[in-house]
mmCIF file of C-alpha atoms in Angstrom:
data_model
loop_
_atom_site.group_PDB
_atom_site.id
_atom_site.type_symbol
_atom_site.label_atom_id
_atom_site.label_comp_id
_atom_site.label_asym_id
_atom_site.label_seq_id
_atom_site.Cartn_x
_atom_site.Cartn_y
_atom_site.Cartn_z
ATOM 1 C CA UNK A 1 0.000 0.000 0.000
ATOM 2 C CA UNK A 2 2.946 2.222 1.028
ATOM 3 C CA UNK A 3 4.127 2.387 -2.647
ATOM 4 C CA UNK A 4 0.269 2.984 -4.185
ATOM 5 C CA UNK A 5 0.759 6.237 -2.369
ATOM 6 C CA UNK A 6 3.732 7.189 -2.977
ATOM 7 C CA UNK A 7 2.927 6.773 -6.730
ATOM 8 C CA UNK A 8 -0.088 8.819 -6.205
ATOM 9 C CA UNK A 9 2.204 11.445 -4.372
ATOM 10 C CA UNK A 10 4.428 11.292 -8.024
ATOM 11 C CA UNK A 11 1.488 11.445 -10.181
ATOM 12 C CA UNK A 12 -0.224 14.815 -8.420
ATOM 13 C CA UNK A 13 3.360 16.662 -8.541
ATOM 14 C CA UNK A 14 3.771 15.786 -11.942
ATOM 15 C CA UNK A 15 0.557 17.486 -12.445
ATOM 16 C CA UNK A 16 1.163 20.324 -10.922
ATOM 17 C CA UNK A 17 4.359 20.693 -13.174
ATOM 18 C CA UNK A 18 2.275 19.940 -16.261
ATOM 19 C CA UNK A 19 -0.179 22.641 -15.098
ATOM 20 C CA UNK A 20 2.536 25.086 -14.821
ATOM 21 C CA UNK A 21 4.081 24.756 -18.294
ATOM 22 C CA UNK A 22 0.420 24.779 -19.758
ATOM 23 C CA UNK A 23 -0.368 28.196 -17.470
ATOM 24 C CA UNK A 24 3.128 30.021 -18.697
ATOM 25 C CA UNK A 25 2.724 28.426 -21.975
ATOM 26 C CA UNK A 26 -1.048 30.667 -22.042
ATOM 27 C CA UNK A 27 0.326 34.070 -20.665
ATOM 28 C CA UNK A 28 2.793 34.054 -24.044
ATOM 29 C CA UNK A 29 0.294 33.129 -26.056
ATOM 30 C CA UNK A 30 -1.688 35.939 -24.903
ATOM 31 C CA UNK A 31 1.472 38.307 -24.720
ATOM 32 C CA UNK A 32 2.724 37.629 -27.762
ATOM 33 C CA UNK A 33 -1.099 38.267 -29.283
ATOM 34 C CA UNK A 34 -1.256 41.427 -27.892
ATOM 35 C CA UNK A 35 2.328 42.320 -29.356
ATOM 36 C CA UNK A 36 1.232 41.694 -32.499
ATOM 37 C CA UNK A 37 -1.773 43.620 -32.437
ATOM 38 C CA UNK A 38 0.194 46.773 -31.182
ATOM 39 C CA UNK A 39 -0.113 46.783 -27.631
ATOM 40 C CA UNK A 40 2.675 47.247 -25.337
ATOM 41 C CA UNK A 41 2.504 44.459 -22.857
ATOM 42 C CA UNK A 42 4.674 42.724 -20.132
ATOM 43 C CA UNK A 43 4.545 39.480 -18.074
ATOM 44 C CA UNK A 44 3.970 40.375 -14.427
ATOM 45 C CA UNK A 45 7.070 38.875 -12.406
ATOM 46 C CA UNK A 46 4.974 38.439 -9.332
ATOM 47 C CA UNK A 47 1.342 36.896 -9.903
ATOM 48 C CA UNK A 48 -0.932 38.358 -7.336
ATOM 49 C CA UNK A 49 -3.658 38.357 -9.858
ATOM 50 C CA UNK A 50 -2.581 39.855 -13.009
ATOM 51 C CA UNK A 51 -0.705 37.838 -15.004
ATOM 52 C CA UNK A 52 -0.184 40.657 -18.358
ATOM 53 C CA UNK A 53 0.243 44.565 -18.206
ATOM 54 C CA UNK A 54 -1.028 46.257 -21.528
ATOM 55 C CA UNK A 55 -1.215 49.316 -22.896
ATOM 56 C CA UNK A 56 -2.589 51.029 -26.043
ATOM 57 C CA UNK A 57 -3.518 54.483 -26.830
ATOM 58 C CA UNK A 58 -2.534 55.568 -23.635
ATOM 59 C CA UNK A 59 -4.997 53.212 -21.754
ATOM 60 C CA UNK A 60 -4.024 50.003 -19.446
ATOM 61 C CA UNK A 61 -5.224 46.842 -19.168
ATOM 62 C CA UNK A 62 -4.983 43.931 -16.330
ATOM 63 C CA UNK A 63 -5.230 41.009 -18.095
ATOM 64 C CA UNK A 64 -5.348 37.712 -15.972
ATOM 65 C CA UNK A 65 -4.885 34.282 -18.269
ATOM 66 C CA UNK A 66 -6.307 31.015 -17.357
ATOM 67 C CA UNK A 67 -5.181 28.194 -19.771
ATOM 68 C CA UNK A 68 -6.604 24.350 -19.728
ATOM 69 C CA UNK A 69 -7.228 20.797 -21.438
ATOM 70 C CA UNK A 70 -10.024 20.090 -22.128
ATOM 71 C CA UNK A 71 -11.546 17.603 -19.680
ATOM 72 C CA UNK A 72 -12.189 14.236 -21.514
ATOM 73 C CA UNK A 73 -14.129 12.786 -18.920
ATOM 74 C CA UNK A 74 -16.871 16.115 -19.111
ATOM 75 C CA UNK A 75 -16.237 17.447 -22.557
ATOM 76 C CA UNK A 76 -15.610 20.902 -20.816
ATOM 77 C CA UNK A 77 -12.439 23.638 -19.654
ATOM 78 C CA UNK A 78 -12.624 23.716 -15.958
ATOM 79 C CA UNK A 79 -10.749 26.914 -14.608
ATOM 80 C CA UNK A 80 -10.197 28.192 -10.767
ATOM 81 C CA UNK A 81 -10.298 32.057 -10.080
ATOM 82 C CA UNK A 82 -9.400 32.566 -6.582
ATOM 83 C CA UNK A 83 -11.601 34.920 -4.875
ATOM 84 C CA UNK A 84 -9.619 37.151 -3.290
ATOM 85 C CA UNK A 85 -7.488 37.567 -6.728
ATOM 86 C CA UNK A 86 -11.125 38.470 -8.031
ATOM 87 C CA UNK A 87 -11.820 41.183 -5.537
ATOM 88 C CA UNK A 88 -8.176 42.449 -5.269
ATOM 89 C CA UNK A 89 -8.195 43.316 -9.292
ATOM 90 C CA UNK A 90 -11.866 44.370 -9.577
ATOM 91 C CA UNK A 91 -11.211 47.304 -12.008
ATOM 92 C CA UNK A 92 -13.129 48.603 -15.267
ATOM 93 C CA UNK A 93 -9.684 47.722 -17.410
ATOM 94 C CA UNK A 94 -9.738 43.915 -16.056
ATOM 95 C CA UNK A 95 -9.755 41.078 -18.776
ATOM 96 C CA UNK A 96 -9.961 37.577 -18.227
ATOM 97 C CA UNK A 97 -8.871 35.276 -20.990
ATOM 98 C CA UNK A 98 -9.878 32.158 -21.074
ATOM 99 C CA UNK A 99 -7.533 29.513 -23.225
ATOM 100 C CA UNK A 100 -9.425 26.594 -24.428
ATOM 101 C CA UNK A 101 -6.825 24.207 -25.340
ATOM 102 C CA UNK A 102 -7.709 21.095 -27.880
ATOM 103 C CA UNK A 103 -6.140 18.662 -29.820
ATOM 104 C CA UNK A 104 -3.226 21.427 -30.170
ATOM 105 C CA UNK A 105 -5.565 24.243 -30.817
ATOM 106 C CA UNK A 106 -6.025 27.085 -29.212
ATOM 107 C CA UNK A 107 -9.001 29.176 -28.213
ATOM 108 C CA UNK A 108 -9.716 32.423 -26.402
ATOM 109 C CA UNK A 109 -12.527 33.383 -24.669
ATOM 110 C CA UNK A 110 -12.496 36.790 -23.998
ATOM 111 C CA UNK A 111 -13.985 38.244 -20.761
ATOM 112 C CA UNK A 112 -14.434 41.885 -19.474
ATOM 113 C CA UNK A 113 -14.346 41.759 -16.043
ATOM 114 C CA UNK A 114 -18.560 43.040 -16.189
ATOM 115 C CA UNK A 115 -18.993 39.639 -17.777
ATOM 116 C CA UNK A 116 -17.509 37.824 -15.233
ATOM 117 C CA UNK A 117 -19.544 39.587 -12.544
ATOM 118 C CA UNK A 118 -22.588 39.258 -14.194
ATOM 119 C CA UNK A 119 -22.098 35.463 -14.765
ATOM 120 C CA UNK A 120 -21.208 35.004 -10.602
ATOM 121 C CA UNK A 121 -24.458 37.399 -9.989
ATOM 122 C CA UNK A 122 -26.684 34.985 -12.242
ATOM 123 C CA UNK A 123 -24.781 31.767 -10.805
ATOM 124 C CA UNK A 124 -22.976 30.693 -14.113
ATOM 125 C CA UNK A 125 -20.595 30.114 -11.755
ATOM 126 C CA UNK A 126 -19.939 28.545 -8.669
ATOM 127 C CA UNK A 127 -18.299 29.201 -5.337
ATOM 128 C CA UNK A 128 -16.005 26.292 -4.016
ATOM 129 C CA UNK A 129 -13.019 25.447 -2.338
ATOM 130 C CA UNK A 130 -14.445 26.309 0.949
ATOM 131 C CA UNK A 131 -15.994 29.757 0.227
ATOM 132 C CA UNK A 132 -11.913 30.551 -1.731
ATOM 133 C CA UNK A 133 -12.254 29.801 -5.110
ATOM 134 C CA UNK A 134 -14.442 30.693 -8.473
ATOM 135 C CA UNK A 135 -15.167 27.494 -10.304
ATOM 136 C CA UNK A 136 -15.315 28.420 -13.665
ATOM 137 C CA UNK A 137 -16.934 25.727 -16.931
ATOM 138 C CA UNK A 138 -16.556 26.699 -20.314
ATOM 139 C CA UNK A 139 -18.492 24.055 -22.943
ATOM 140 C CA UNK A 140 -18.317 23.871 -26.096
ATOM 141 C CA UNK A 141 -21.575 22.833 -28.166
ATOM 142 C CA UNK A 142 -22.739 23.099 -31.402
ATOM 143 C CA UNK A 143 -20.331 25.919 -32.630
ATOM 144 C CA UNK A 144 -21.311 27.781 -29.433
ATOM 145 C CA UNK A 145 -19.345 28.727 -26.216
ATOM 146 C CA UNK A 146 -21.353 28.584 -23.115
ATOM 147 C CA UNK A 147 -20.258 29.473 -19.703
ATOM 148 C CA UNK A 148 -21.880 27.847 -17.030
ATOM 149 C CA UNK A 149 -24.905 26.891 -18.337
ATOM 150 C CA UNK A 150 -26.648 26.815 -22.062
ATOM 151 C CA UNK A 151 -28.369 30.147 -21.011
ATOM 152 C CA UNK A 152 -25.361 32.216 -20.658
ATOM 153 C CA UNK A 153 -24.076 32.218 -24.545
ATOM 154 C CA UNK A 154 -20.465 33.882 -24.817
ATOM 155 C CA UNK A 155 -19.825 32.671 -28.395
ATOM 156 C CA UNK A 156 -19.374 36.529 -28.830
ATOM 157 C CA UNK A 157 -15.889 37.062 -26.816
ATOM 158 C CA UNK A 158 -14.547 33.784 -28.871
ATOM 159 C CA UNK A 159 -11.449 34.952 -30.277
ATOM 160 C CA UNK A 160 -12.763 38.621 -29.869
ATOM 161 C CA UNK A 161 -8.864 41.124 -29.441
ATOM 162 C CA UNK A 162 -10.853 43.884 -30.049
ATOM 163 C CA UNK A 163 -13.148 43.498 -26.623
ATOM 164 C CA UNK A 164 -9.507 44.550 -24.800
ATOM 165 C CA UNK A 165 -10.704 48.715 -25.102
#
């Protein structure tokens, strides 16, 4: 039994590696996107929340990248938003971006932080990790992008660089 766990132990910190390589792997994405469409943007050395600095036309943007698999097992992107990330950055020039990452393809989701509020006011999503963490589902269905539930529709911010204004 002692070496079941210990290969448990293995599997979750190899996880947690993979997760990190995916989540740095995201922010460039979504740096280098934004450096190609003229804005002048810069990884964050500390995350406390914002992961990407932009600016355009004299404006500036938080920008806070979540990046995932899709989940085999529930045909979805599950992402976790910690709360008190949510409330610290809770400015009018906050983007979330959303990387929906399959077979090798990426897509973005692109949130302004009033969608985000509206979706946790209308219980799109869900409060977990004892009262500490936004559980976020993003499906996929029939050329649609739903968050949440079938009801709440973001097809619109698929792929959308021009919502960061």
């Amino acid at each position: 039994k002692s070496d079941r766990v210990i290969d448990e132990i293995e599997i979750e910190e190899e996880k947690e590696v993979e997760g990190g390589y995916i989540g740095k792997a995201g922010e460039h994405a979504v740096l280098s996107e934004l450096l190609f469409r003229g804005y002048n943007a810069a990884l964050m050395s500390v995350d406390v929340g914002v992961d990407i600095m932009a600016s355009k036309n004299n404006e500036t943007f938080n920008i806070q990248v979540k990046t995932r698999n899709i989940s085999k097992k529930y045909d979805a992107f599950h992402f976790n938003l910690r709360i008190i990330s949510f409330e610290r950055h809770n400015a009018g020039r906050t983007f979330y971006i959303f990387i929906l990452r399959e077979n090798g393809k990426l897509d973005y989701v692109i949130l302004p932080l009033h969608e985000i509020e509206k979706s946790i006011e209308e219980e799109f999503i869900h409060v977990v990790g004892n009262g500490k963490i936004y559980r976020i589902t993003i499906k996929k269905r029939d050329g649609k992008i739903y968050l949440g539930r079938k009801e709440n529709d973001v097809s619109y911010y698929l792929n959308r660089w021009d919502a960061i204004k």
